Amino acid sequence: MVASTETIAQFLAEALQAPLSFDVESDVRDELKKLKGLPLIENGCVYGEDWDLYDSYKKGDAEFTPPAPMKEKFSRLEGDFLHVFHPVYSNDRSSVIGALYLRASTAILEQKINRYLVTMGIGLICLVFITYLLAARFQRIISGPILKLAKVTEHITRDADYSVRVRKEGDDEIGVLYTGFNNMLEQIQLREKQRDQAEAEQKRLLVELEEKNKELEQVVYVTSHDLRSPLVNIQGFSKELGYSLDELNELLGGDNIPGEVKEKFAMILEEDIQDSLKYILSSTTKMDSLLSGLLKLSRVGRTATTFGDVDMNELITEVSNAFEFQVKEGGVELNVDELPPCYGNDVQLNQLFSNLLNNGLKYLDPERAGKISISGREDDEENVYWVSDNGVGICQEHQKKVFEIFHRLNPTETQGEGLGLTIVNKIVSRHSGRIWVESEPGKGSTFYVTLQKPKELDEPVKKA
Ligand code: ADP
């Protein structure tokens, strides 16, 4: 607006040059009248050489006071108007012979701006509407299939149903995605099926194993139980035979038996039969302890056990009291630390620690004074208890084997059946614990046992 008003002023000032030079008033008026055709220009004034008002132009009836003239070019926006001054030069442009003033209204400009704003607003609304339509269409094309996929995933997660498939609707990228998704589902379904089958097979095998185990325990129980009565008979009759032998010996002492026969009989009765009887008796004793060991072992698995919190200090006191005689007799130093309570069956735990303490005493080194200690500590998940001795120790390759049934390292040196640690191992596994040994030949052994923490920590009770 400023530029166009200044241009108008420049042209008009050029046109006024002649009428002003020659002082033709009518021509000046005619020139000013031309301003009528310009809607922006509200007023125009022409100043002569002496800077008096020469003529003026006014559009409409609004009050207008011509301003004081200015000799230089000037333009300024003030209020609702633009004020422009332009000098009128002489023909040879050597001097200023007057001035032109134009006052243009900015009202039209504001109207124009408002019109533009309204148009822009409408355009913007149309644009938003079109965008919305496009977005809705694109959503149907792009988000729709993805949302469908998400729904299927949700269904799978909720119901663990891998048999569902997404229906493919095209060969575009979404179609490829659907195919991949369906393939993945097929793979998962197949693996699920295989896993279920493996689990079912595992369960079946476990049941079978449990039944076989029970059967085996039953066989061990029945045989060890039933073999004991004939054994008792053999023991009894062997003793009877011993008495009869004594009687025969007495009879042989009589005078009516010839010396030669006496001698022969004495050899048979005192050496052959006595020796045989000794062997029979020692074998039956051995067999008896073997059978009672087997019976104990089968009982660990067979008897129903009640579990509860166990005061281990009380339990170990009971165990060590039972071994008081052996401890004193062997001059052994037995130390029992403060032990944390645990969760288990007190009868079986008593047997467990009795076996460990018994072994500790049995396998002491006769070369040095025996020392045995029983200790325990609380770990994060479980409690650990250990029985240490300074006995003969166990070499590395036998440390795992000692828990196997009938495994003995030096069968001739000590008495035993190789069942004590097998029973211990079984009790530990019934208590969901672990057992291991750390040992060095010539230095001693430590047997570690882990047991569950008590369920009610506040009140450990001994009797389960
Ligand atoms: P047993 O003592 O009747 O032979 P066990 O099952 O209790 O049977 O022990 C198996 C073998 O482990 C024993 O023969 C012995 O050689 C070894 N053993 C067990 N405890 C100890 C120990 N504290 N020190 C050294 N050796 C041991």
Tab-separated table of C-alpha atoms and ligand atoms in Angstrom:
chain	number	residue	atom	x	y	z
A	1	MET	CA	0.000	0.000	0.000
A	2	VAL	CA	2.877	2.381	0.882
A	3	ALA	CA	4.675	1.593	-2.368
A	4	SER	CA	1.589	2.023	-4.539
A	5	THR	CA	0.545	5.301	-2.816
A	6	GLU	CA	4.076	6.670	-3.225
A	7	THR	CA	4.024	5.729	-6.936
A	8	ILE	CA	0.652	7.434	-7.344
A	9	ALA	CA	2.085	10.492	-5.565
A	10	GLN	CA	5.121	10.435	-7.852
A	11	PHE	CA	3.010	10.267	-11.035
A	12	LEU	CA	0.614	12.941	-9.843
A	13	ALA	CA	3.515	15.221	-8.840
A	14	GLU	CA	4.915	14.808	-12.398
A	15	ALA	CA	1.501	15.656	-13.862
A	16	LEU	CA	1.200	18.738	-11.628
A	17	GLN	CA	4.569	20.108	-12.716
A	18	ALA	CA	3.170	21.955	-15.781
A	19	PRO	CA	-0.059	23.348	-14.239
A	20	LEU	CA	1.853	24.617	-11.227
A	21	SER	CA	4.674	26.110	-13.315
A	22	PHE	CA	2.147	28.019	-15.364
A	23	ASP	CA	-0.264	28.579	-12.519
A	24	VAL	CA	-3.249	26.977	-14.289
A	25	GLU	CA	-5.680	26.377	-11.440
A	26	SER	CA	-8.203	24.415	-13.464
A	27	ASP	CA	-5.577	21.952	-14.628
A	28	VAL	CA	-4.457	21.453	-11.030
A	29	ARG	CA	-8.065	20.665	-10.066
A	30	ASP	CA	-8.449	18.298	-12.990
A	31	GLU	CA	-5.389	16.411	-11.914
A	32	LEU	CA	-6.652	16.184	-8.355
A	33	LYS	CA	-10.046	14.943	-9.569
A	34	LYS	CA	-8.307	11.938	-11.070
A	35	LEU	CA	-7.883	10.750	-7.479
A	36	LYS	CA	-11.579	9.877	-7.491
A	37	GLY	CA	-10.829	6.740	-9.440
A	38	LEU	CA	-8.452	5.522	-6.749
A	39	PRO	CA	-10.461	3.927	-3.908
A	40	LEU	CA	-7.617	4.009	-1.408
A	41	ILE	CA	-6.979	7.782	-1.589
A	42	GLU	CA	-9.259	9.768	0.687
A	43	ASN	CA	-7.700	13.252	0.423
A	44	GLY	CA	-5.208	15.124	-1.689
A	45	CYS	CA	-3.635	18.607	-1.287
A	46	VAL	CA	-1.434	20.639	-3.615
A	47	TYR	CA	0.886	23.312	-2.191
A	48	GLY	CA	2.281	26.110	-4.316
A	49	GLU	CA	5.783	27.613	-4.427
A	50	ASP	CA	5.090	29.803	-1.421
A	51	TRP	CA	3.869	26.683	0.506
A	52	ASP	CA	0.317	27.887	0.738
A	53	LEU	CA	-2.488	25.472	0.019
A	54	TYR	CA	-3.117	25.688	-3.705
A	55	ASP	CA	-6.000	23.250	-4.002
A	56	SER	CA	-7.351	20.209	-2.217
A	57	TYR	CA	-9.430	17.133	-2.894
A	58	LYS	CA	-11.759	15.326	-0.498
A	59	LYS	CA	-13.685	12.093	-0.935
A	60	GLY	CA	-16.924	11.862	1.050
A	61	ASP	CA	-18.091	14.200	3.791
A	62	ALA	CA	-15.549	13.442	6.475
A	63	GLU	CA	-13.821	16.366	8.192
A	64	PHE	CA	-10.375	17.049	6.755
A	65	THR	CA	-7.808	19.656	7.741
A	66	PRO	CA	-4.902	19.916	5.288
A	67	PRO	CA	-1.614	19.343	7.101
A	68	ALA	CA	1.384	21.653	7.078
A	69	PRO	CA	3.354	21.090	3.834
A	70	MET	CA	6.638	19.179	3.661
A	71	LYS	CA	9.287	19.790	1.071
A	72	GLU	CA	10.840	16.328	1.055
A	73	LYS	CA	9.453	12.954	0.228
A	74	PHE	CA	7.752	11.564	3.259
A	75	SER	CA	5.389	8.755	4.101
A	76	ARG	CA	4.050	7.549	7.441
A	77	LEU	CA	1.287	5.260	8.716
A	78	GLU	CA	-0.651	6.959	11.474
A	79	GLY	CA	-3.927	5.673	12.879
A	80	ASP	CA	-6.138	4.456	10.056
A	81	PHE	CA	-4.327	6.538	7.390
A	82	LEU	CA	-1.180	6.601	5.336
A	83	HIS	CA	0.265	10.107	4.880
A	84	VAL	CA	2.447	10.673	1.795
A	85	PHE	CA	4.205	13.912	0.772
A	86	HIS	CA	5.902	14.302	-2.589
A	87	PRO	CA	7.685	17.436	-3.921
A	88	VAL	CA	6.708	18.895	-7.341
A	89	TYR	CA	9.864	19.748	-9.279
A	90	SER	CA	10.427	22.440	-11.918
A	91	ASN	CA	10.690	21.345	-15.503
A	92	ASP	CA	14.480	21.059	-15.399
A	93	ARG	CA	14.179	19.491	-11.899
A	94	SER	CA	16.476	22.198	-10.518
A	95	SER	CA	14.029	23.494	-7.947
A	96	VAL	CA	10.945	22.507	-5.975
A	97	ILE	CA	7.897	24.458	-7.131
A	98	GLY	CA	5.321	22.889	-4.854
A	99	ALA	CA	4.265	19.757	-2.993
A	100	LEU	CA	1.633	17.112	-3.138
A	101	TYR	CA	0.030	15.462	-0.163
A	102	LEU	CA	-2.019	12.251	-0.308
A	103	ARG	CA	-3.923	10.649	2.526
A	104	ALA	CA	-4.875	7.027	1.920
A	105	SER	CA	-7.257	5.059	4.145
A	106	THR	CA	-6.141	1.661	5.460
A	107	ALA	CA	-9.784	0.604	5.993
A	108	ILE	CA	-9.938	-1.111	2.621
A	109	LEU	CA	-6.712	-2.888	3.404
A	110	GLU	CA	-8.182	-4.179	6.677
A	111	GLN	CA	-11.258	-5.365	4.819
A	112	LYS	CA	-8.973	-7.154	2.400
A	113	ILE	CA	-7.015	-8.753	5.237
A	114	ASN	CA	-10.260	-9.863	6.886
A	115	ARG	CA	-11.429	-11.325	3.602
A	116	TYR	CA	-8.131	-13.195	3.273
A	117	LEU	CA	-8.451	-14.478	6.840
A	118	VAL	CA	-11.977	-15.746	6.213
A	119	THR	CA	-10.821	-17.430	2.994
A	120	MET	CA	-7.870	-18.946	4.781
A	121	GLY	CA	-10.106	-20.148	7.635
A	122	ILE	CA	-12.481	-21.813	5.191
A	123	GLY	CA	-9.489	-23.305	3.357
A	124	LEU	CA	-8.103	-24.609	6.622
A	125	ILE	CA	-11.407	-26.209	7.602
A	126	CYS	CA	-11.611	-27.829	4.167
A	127	LEU	CA	-8.027	-29.053	4.574
A	128	VAL	CA	-8.735	-30.549	8.011
A	129	PHE	CA	-11.830	-32.249	6.642
A	130	ILE	CA	-9.937	-33.654	3.661
A	131	THR	CA	-7.113	-34.787	5.954
A	132	TYR	CA	-9.620	-36.502	8.208
A	133	LEU	CA	-11.203	-38.278	5.252
A	134	LEU	CA	-7.786	-39.344	3.992
A	135	ALA	CA	-6.698	-40.488	7.468
A	136	ALA	CA	-9.895	-42.521	7.867
A	137	ARG	CA	-9.270	-44.138	4.501
A	138	PHE	CA	-5.609	-44.838	5.253
A	139	GLN	CA	-6.530	-46.192	8.655
A	140	ARG	CA	-8.816	-48.682	6.987
A	141	ILE	CA	-6.003	-49.637	4.624
A	142	ILE	CA	-3.014	-49.642	7.020
A	143	SER	CA	-4.087	-49.675	10.672
A	144	GLY	CA	-7.106	-51.953	10.065
A	145	PRO	CA	-5.075	-55.072	9.236
A	146	ILE	CA	-2.581	-54.316	12.014
A	147	LEU	CA	-5.424	-53.919	14.514
A	148	LYS	CA	-6.814	-57.230	13.284
A	149	LEU	CA	-3.422	-58.808	13.946
A	150	ALA	CA	-3.319	-57.222	17.404
A	151	LYS	CA	-6.762	-58.700	18.201
A	152	VAL	CA	-5.620	-62.179	17.195
A	153	THR	CA	-2.463	-61.768	19.347
A	154	GLU	CA	-4.627	-60.706	22.277
A	155	HIS	CA	-6.835	-63.779	21.822
A	156	ILE	CA	-3.750	-66.033	21.714
A	157	THR	CA	-2.267	-64.461	24.838
A	158	ARG	CA	-5.546	-64.711	26.734
A	159	ASP	CA	-6.612	-68.243	25.762
A	160	ALA	CA	-3.219	-69.742	24.793
A	161	ASP	CA	-4.983	-70.876	21.633
A	162	TYR	CA	-2.420	-71.301	18.855
A	163	SER	CA	-4.900	-72.872	16.427
A	164	VAL	CA	-6.214	-69.487	15.227
A	165	ARG	CA	-4.990	-67.986	11.931
A	166	VAL	CA	-5.329	-64.538	10.360
A	167	ARG	CA	-7.140	-64.506	6.992
A	168	LYS	CA	-4.931	-63.070	4.257
A	169	GLU	CA	-6.599	-60.409	2.089
A	170	GLY	CA	-3.866	-59.525	-0.360
A	171	ASP	CA	-0.269	-60.048	-1.400
A	172	ASP	CA	0.991	-56.661	-0.222
A	173	GLU	CA	3.304	-56.105	2.752
A	174	ILE	CA	0.456	-56.797	5.179
A	175	GLY	CA	-0.236	-60.042	3.346
A	176	VAL	CA	3.422	-61.045	3.760
A	177	LEU	CA	3.205	-60.127	7.446
A	178	TYR	CA	0.067	-62.289	7.846
A	179	THR	CA	1.758	-65.245	6.158
A	180	GLY	CA	4.784	-64.899	8.444
A	181	PHE	CA	2.530	-64.603	11.488
A	182	ASN	CA	0.551	-67.707	10.497
A	183	ASN	CA	3.770	-69.671	9.903
A	184	MET	CA	5.029	-68.630	13.303
A	185	LEU	CA	1.746	-69.771	14.901
A	186	GLU	CA	2.027	-73.104	13.133
A	187	GLN	CA	5.552	-73.556	14.504
A	188	ILE	CA	4.460	-72.660	18.021
A	189	GLN	CA	1.464	-74.983	17.787
A	190	LEU	CA	3.706	-77.806	16.633
A	191	ARG	CA	6.160	-77.181	19.460
A	192	GLU	CA	3.321	-76.950	21.974
A	193	LYS	CA	2.054	-80.299	20.760
A	194	GLN	CA	5.509	-81.842	20.992
A	195	ARG	CA	6.021	-80.347	24.441
A	196	ASP	CA	2.624	-81.638	25.631
A	197	GLN	CA	3.474	-85.085	24.287
A	198	ALA	CA	6.906	-84.985	25.965
A	199	GLU	CA	5.326	-83.825	29.219
A	200	ALA	CA	2.695	-86.565	29.069
A	201	GLU	CA	5.428	-89.125	28.373
A	202	GLN	CA	7.516	-87.727	31.228
A	203	LYS	CA	4.526	-87.951	33.574
A	204	ARG	CA	3.831	-91.502	32.472
A	205	LEU	CA	7.474	-92.457	33.028
A	206	LEU	CA	7.479	-90.778	36.415
A	207	VAL	CA	4.377	-92.693	37.494
A	208	GLU	CA	5.935	-95.881	36.139
A	209	LEU	CA	9.190	-95.120	37.951
A	210	GLU	CA	7.362	-94.407	41.164
A	211	GLU	CA	5.447	-97.672	40.863
A	212	LYS	CA	8.658	-99.582	40.106
A	213	ASN	CA	10.347	-97.891	43.050
A	214	LYS	CA	7.500	-98.861	45.334
A	215	GLU	CA	7.578	-102.389	43.968
A	216	LEU	CA	11.312	-102.555	44.573
A	217	GLU	CA	10.939	-101.196	48.089
A	218	GLN	CA	8.223	-103.761	48.680
A	219	VAL	CA	10.491	-106.547	47.414
A	220	VAL	CA	13.362	-105.342	49.613
A	221	TYR	CA	11.022	-105.056	52.553
A	222	VAL	CA	9.387	-108.449	52.084
A	223	THR	CA	12.623	-110.295	51.394
A	224	SER	CA	14.529	-108.670	54.242
A	225	HIS	CA	11.585	-109.171	56.579
A	226	ASP	CA	10.798	-112.731	55.535
A	227	LEU	CA	14.430	-113.831	55.398
A	228	ARG	CA	14.823	-112.860	59.018
A	229	SER	CA	12.602	-115.670	60.383
A	230	PRO	CA	14.584	-118.525	58.743
A	231	LEU	CA	17.691	-116.687	59.865
A	232	VAL	CA	16.469	-116.592	63.430
A	233	ASN	CA	15.815	-120.341	63.109
A	234	ILE	CA	19.329	-120.957	61.822
A	235	GLN	CA	20.748	-118.882	64.694
A	236	GLY	CA	18.548	-120.697	67.214
A	237	PHE	CA	19.315	-124.172	65.939
A	238	SER	CA	23.029	-123.358	65.699
A	239	LYS	CA	22.951	-122.481	69.375
A	240	GLU	CA	21.036	-125.708	70.053
A	241	LEU	CA	23.710	-127.582	68.128
A	242	GLY	CA	26.312	-125.886	70.347
A	243	TYR	CA	24.552	-127.138	73.477
A	244	SER	CA	24.241	-130.654	72.019
A	245	LEU	CA	27.921	-130.515	71.231
A	246	ASP	CA	28.699	-129.682	74.852
A	247	GLU	CA	26.555	-132.639	75.930
A	248	LEU	CA	28.327	-134.957	73.508
A	249	ASN	CA	31.656	-133.758	74.843
A	250	GLU	CA	30.518	-134.598	78.346
A	251	LEU	CA	29.389	-138.086	77.283
A	252	LEU	CA	32.694	-138.635	75.564
A	253	GLY	CA	34.398	-138.059	78.896
A	254	GLY	CA	32.817	-141.388	80.154
A	255	ASP	CA	34.951	-144.510	80.791
A	256	ASN	CA	33.060	-146.986	78.625
A	257	ILE	CA	34.251	-145.471	75.347
A	258	PRO	CA	37.513	-146.766	73.910
A	259	GLY	CA	40.390	-144.270	73.801
A	260	GLU	CA	40.837	-144.534	70.044
A	261	VAL	CA	37.186	-143.661	69.344
A	262	LYS	CA	37.354	-140.854	71.932
A	263	GLU	CA	40.234	-139.250	70.137
A	264	LYS	CA	38.510	-139.404	66.759
A	265	PHE	CA	35.267	-138.014	68.153
A	266	ALA	CA	37.106	-135.258	70.004
A	267	MET	CA	38.705	-134.082	66.761
A	268	ILE	CA	35.370	-133.998	64.944
A	269	LEU	CA	33.479	-132.422	67.798
A	270	GLU	CA	36.011	-129.841	69.002
A	271	GLU	CA	37.540	-128.769	65.710
A	272	ASP	CA	35.384	-129.506	62.664
A	273	ILE	CA	31.912	-129.016	64.120
A	274	GLN	CA	33.004	-126.132	66.411
A	275	ASP	CA	34.623	-124.288	63.487
A	276	SER	CA	31.571	-124.819	61.283
A	277	LEU	CA	29.310	-123.578	64.023
A	278	LYS	CA	31.475	-120.477	64.492
A	279	TYR	CA	31.206	-119.692	60.761
A	280	ILE	CA	27.479	-120.330	60.749
A	281	LEU	CA	27.006	-117.976	63.696
A	282	SER	CA	29.204	-115.179	62.340
A	283	SER	CA	27.541	-115.428	58.914
A	284	THR	CA	24.087	-115.324	60.372
A	285	THR	CA	25.045	-112.288	62.496
A	286	LYS	CA	26.369	-110.575	59.389
A	287	MET	CA	23.251	-111.532	57.441
A	288	ASP	CA	21.090	-110.291	60.285
A	289	SER	CA	22.652	-106.845	60.300
A	290	LEU	CA	22.487	-106.721	56.488
A	291	LEU	CA	18.806	-107.573	56.547
A	292	SER	CA	18.067	-105.034	59.283
A	293	GLY	CA	19.950	-102.414	57.234
A	294	LEU	CA	17.892	-103.244	54.153
A	295	LEU	CA	14.751	-103.126	56.242
A	296	LYS	CA	15.701	-99.649	57.500
A	297	LEU	CA	16.401	-98.506	53.950
A	298	SER	CA	13.060	-99.744	52.662
A	299	ARG	CA	11.293	-98.124	55.616
A	300	VAL	CA	12.642	-94.647	54.695
A	301	GLY	CA	10.708	-94.796	51.431
A	302	ARG	CA	7.707	-96.740	52.618
A	303	THR	CA	6.571	-95.117	55.818
A	304	ALA	CA	4.362	-92.063	55.680
A	305	THR	CA	6.227	-89.197	57.308
A	306	THR	CA	4.912	-86.043	58.855
A	307	PHE	CA	6.995	-82.938	58.448
A	308	GLY	CA	7.271	-79.990	60.788
A	309	ASP	CA	9.717	-77.510	62.239
A	310	VAL	CA	12.528	-79.275	64.069
A	311	ASP	CA	14.695	-77.897	66.857
A	312	MET	CA	18.061	-79.134	65.650
A	313	ASN	CA	19.860	-78.395	68.930
A	314	GLU	CA	17.490	-80.724	70.760
A	315	LEU	CA	17.718	-83.371	68.040
A	316	ILE	CA	21.530	-83.405	67.917
A	317	THR	CA	21.696	-83.544	71.738
A	318	GLU	CA	19.559	-86.699	71.557
A	319	VAL	CA	21.807	-88.161	68.857
A	320	SER	CA	25.055	-87.401	70.690
A	321	ASN	CA	23.645	-88.781	73.957
A	322	ALA	CA	22.999	-92.070	72.173
A	323	PHE	CA	26.675	-92.196	71.197
A	324	GLU	CA	27.989	-91.075	74.601
A	325	PHE	CA	29.555	-94.457	75.371
A	326	GLN	CA	31.459	-94.737	72.051
A	327	VAL	CA	32.603	-91.123	72.355
A	328	LYS	CA	33.949	-91.640	75.864
A	329	GLU	CA	35.443	-95.023	75.105
A	330	GLY	CA	37.275	-93.726	72.060
A	331	GLY	CA	38.432	-90.561	73.868
A	332	VAL	CA	36.850	-88.480	71.127
A	333	GLU	CA	36.367	-84.715	71.419
A	334	LEU	CA	32.820	-84.049	70.209
A	335	ASN	CA	31.789	-80.421	69.627
A	336	VAL	CA	28.270	-79.368	68.766
A	337	ASP	CA	27.677	-75.756	67.683
A	338	GLU	CA	24.476	-73.752	68.013
A	339	LEU	CA	22.289	-75.027	65.133
A	340	PRO	CA	19.447	-73.266	63.300
A	341	PRO	CA	16.064	-75.045	63.260
A	342	CYS	CA	14.852	-76.706	60.058
A	343	TYR	CA	11.776	-78.263	58.453
A	344	GLY	CA	11.648	-82.053	58.305
A	345	ASN	CA	10.764	-85.326	59.977
A	346	ASP	CA	12.487	-85.667	63.352
A	347	VAL	CA	12.693	-89.480	63.293
A	348	GLN	CA	14.380	-89.558	59.890
A	349	LEU	CA	16.652	-86.613	60.722
A	350	ASN	CA	17.700	-88.435	63.888
A	351	GLN	CA	18.615	-91.469	61.804
A	352	LEU	CA	20.458	-89.263	59.283
A	353	PHE	CA	22.720	-87.567	61.849
A	354	SER	CA	23.118	-90.821	63.832
A	355	ASN	CA	24.509	-92.497	60.701
A	356	LEU	CA	26.862	-89.579	59.993
A	357	LEU	CA	28.089	-89.446	63.601
A	358	ASN	CA	28.425	-93.241	63.691
A	359	ASN	CA	30.593	-93.125	60.540
A	360	GLY	CA	32.626	-90.261	61.994
A	361	LEU	CA	33.396	-92.415	65.022
A	362	LYS	CA	33.878	-95.591	62.999
A	363	TYR	CA	36.377	-94.135	60.543
A	364	LEU	CA	38.607	-92.216	62.990
A	365	ASP	CA	42.345	-92.546	62.563
A	366	PRO	CA	43.765	-94.707	65.418
A	367	GLU	CA	47.044	-92.784	65.071
A	368	ARG	CA	45.614	-89.528	66.496
A	369	ALA	CA	43.044	-88.297	69.005
A	370	GLY	CA	39.624	-88.179	67.390
A	371	LYS	CA	37.818	-84.896	66.888
A	372	ILE	CA	34.257	-84.607	65.570
A	373	SER	CA	32.165	-81.482	65.246
A	374	ILE	CA	28.575	-80.822	64.185
A	375	SER	CA	27.768	-77.339	62.871
A	376	GLY	CA	25.168	-75.486	60.847
A	377	ARG	CA	24.328	-72.134	59.280
A	378	GLU	CA	21.408	-70.359	57.659
A	379	ASP	CA	21.755	-69.589	53.964
A	380	ASP	CA	19.402	-67.488	51.848
A	381	GLU	CA	17.262	-70.349	50.541
A	382	GLU	CA	18.061	-73.236	52.891
A	383	ASN	CA	20.020	-74.296	55.959
A	384	VAL	CA	23.318	-76.154	55.748
A	385	TYR	CA	24.512	-78.626	58.405
A	386	TRP	CA	27.812	-80.476	58.424
A	387	VAL	CA	29.510	-83.243	60.387
A	388	SER	CA	33.324	-83.017	60.388
A	389	ASP	CA	35.894	-85.519	61.566
A	390	ASN	CA	39.669	-85.819	61.540
A	391	GLY	CA	39.464	-89.476	60.539
A	392	VAL	CA	41.006	-91.520	57.753
A	393	GLY	CA	39.320	-89.502	54.983
A	394	ILE	CA	38.070	-90.638	51.579
A	395	CYS	CA	40.040	-90.348	48.347
A	396	GLN	CA	38.605	-88.222	45.534
A	397	GLU	CA	37.440	-91.038	43.243
A	398	HIS	CA	35.355	-92.652	46.007
A	399	GLN	CA	33.720	-89.516	47.353
A	400	LYS	CA	30.643	-89.803	45.105
A	401	LYS	CA	30.452	-93.580	45.268
A	402	VAL	CA	30.154	-93.749	49.073
A	403	PHE	CA	26.443	-92.872	48.718
A	404	GLU	CA	25.830	-95.895	46.478
A	405	ILE	CA	24.229	-98.982	47.979
A	406	PHE	CA	26.689	-101.577	49.428
A	407	HIS	CA	29.681	-99.408	48.510
A	408	ARG	CA	32.461	-99.872	51.080
A	409	LEU	CA	36.054	-98.749	50.764
A	410	ASN	CA	37.808	-101.195	53.090
A	411	PRO	CA	35.302	-103.974	53.810
A	412	THR	CA	37.738	-106.049	55.862
A	413	GLU	CA	38.913	-103.302	58.215
A	414	THR	CA	35.631	-102.130	59.708
A	415	GLN	CA	32.211	-103.570	60.288
A	416	GLY	CA	29.351	-102.397	58.144
A	417	GLU	CA	27.137	-103.201	55.201
A	418	GLY	CA	27.606	-100.170	52.975
A	419	LEU	CA	24.031	-99.062	53.658
A	420	GLY	CA	24.452	-96.190	56.165
A	421	LEU	CA	25.136	-93.439	53.623
A	422	THR	CA	22.562	-94.873	51.183
A	423	ILE	CA	19.945	-94.434	53.907
A	424	VAL	CA	21.294	-90.921	54.644
A	425	ASN	CA	21.080	-90.035	50.938
A	426	LYS	CA	17.511	-91.303	50.723
A	427	ILE	CA	16.441	-89.326	53.793
A	428	VAL	CA	18.034	-86.162	52.379
A	429	SER	CA	16.239	-86.558	49.054
A	430	ARG	CA	12.930	-87.153	50.880
A	431	HIS	CA	13.601	-83.797	52.539
A	432	SER	CA	14.287	-82.166	49.134
A	433	GLY	CA	17.839	-81.457	50.285
A	434	ARG	CA	21.338	-82.162	48.982
A	435	ILE	CA	24.281	-84.060	50.410
A	436	TRP	CA	27.961	-84.021	49.490
A	437	VAL	CA	31.286	-84.784	51.055
A	438	GLU	CA	34.579	-82.922	51.167
A	439	SER	CA	37.442	-85.077	52.269
A	440	GLU	CA	41.172	-85.559	52.189
A	441	PRO	CA	42.731	-88.948	52.928
A	442	GLY	CA	44.723	-88.803	56.164
A	443	LYS	CA	43.122	-85.524	57.269
A	444	GLY	CA	39.418	-86.155	57.662
A	445	SER	CA	35.994	-85.747	56.078
A	446	THR	CA	33.107	-83.309	56.236
A	447	PHE	CA	29.622	-84.403	55.200
A	448	TYR	CA	27.338	-81.471	54.232
A	449	VAL	CA	23.531	-81.667	54.252
A	450	THR	CA	21.075	-78.977	53.150
A	451	LEU	CA	17.611	-78.898	54.682
A	452	GLN	CA	14.607	-76.624	54.298
A	453	LYS	CA	14.169	-73.615	56.545
A	454	PRO	CA	11.450	-73.917	59.205
A	455	LYS	CA	7.983	-72.810	58.091
A	456	GLU	CA	7.102	-71.092	61.361
A	457	LEU	CA	10.338	-69.470	62.382
A	458	ASP	CA	9.088	-68.240	65.743
A	459	GLU	CA	8.261	-71.542	67.315
A	460	PRO	CA	10.413	-74.488	66.233
A	461	VAL	CA	8.903	-77.716	67.602
A	462	LYS	CA	10.753	-80.921	67.932
A	463	LYS	CA	7.988	-83.445	67.467
A	464	ALA	CA	6.587	-83.397	63.938
B	1	ADP	P1	29.365	-98.656	56.125
B	1	ADP	O1	29.859	-97.646	57.095
B	1	ADP	O2	28.408	-99.590	56.713
B	1	ADP	O3	30.434	-99.316	55.383
B	1	ADP	P2	28.276	-96.405	54.743
B	1	ADP	O4	27.294	-96.329	53.618
B	1	ADP	O5	27.938	-95.683	55.979
B	1	ADP	O6	28.524	-97.919	55.001
B	1	ADP	O7	29.654	-95.845	54.206
B	1	ADP	C1	30.168	-96.285	52.952
B	1	ADP	C2	31.670	-96.150	52.941
B	1	ADP	O8	32.046	-94.781	52.980
B	1	ADP	C3	32.323	-96.733	54.164
B	1	ADP	O9	32.616	-98.084	53.956
B	1	ADP	C4	33.590	-95.923	54.325
B	1	ADP	O10	34.600	-96.458	53.561
B	1	ADP	C5	33.217	-94.577	53.738
B	1	ADP	N1	32.925	-93.573	54.796
B	1	ADP	C6	31.741	-93.224	55.275
B	1	ADP	N2	31.858	-92.257	56.212
B	1	ADP	C7	33.170	-92.000	56.351
B	1	ADP	C8	33.956	-91.115	57.153
B	1	ADP	N3	33.391	-90.279	58.023
B	1	ADP	N4	35.299	-91.144	57.015
B	1	ADP	C9	35.877	-91.975	56.135
B	1	ADP	N5	35.210	-92.833	55.347
B	1	ADP	C10	33.878	-92.870	55.439
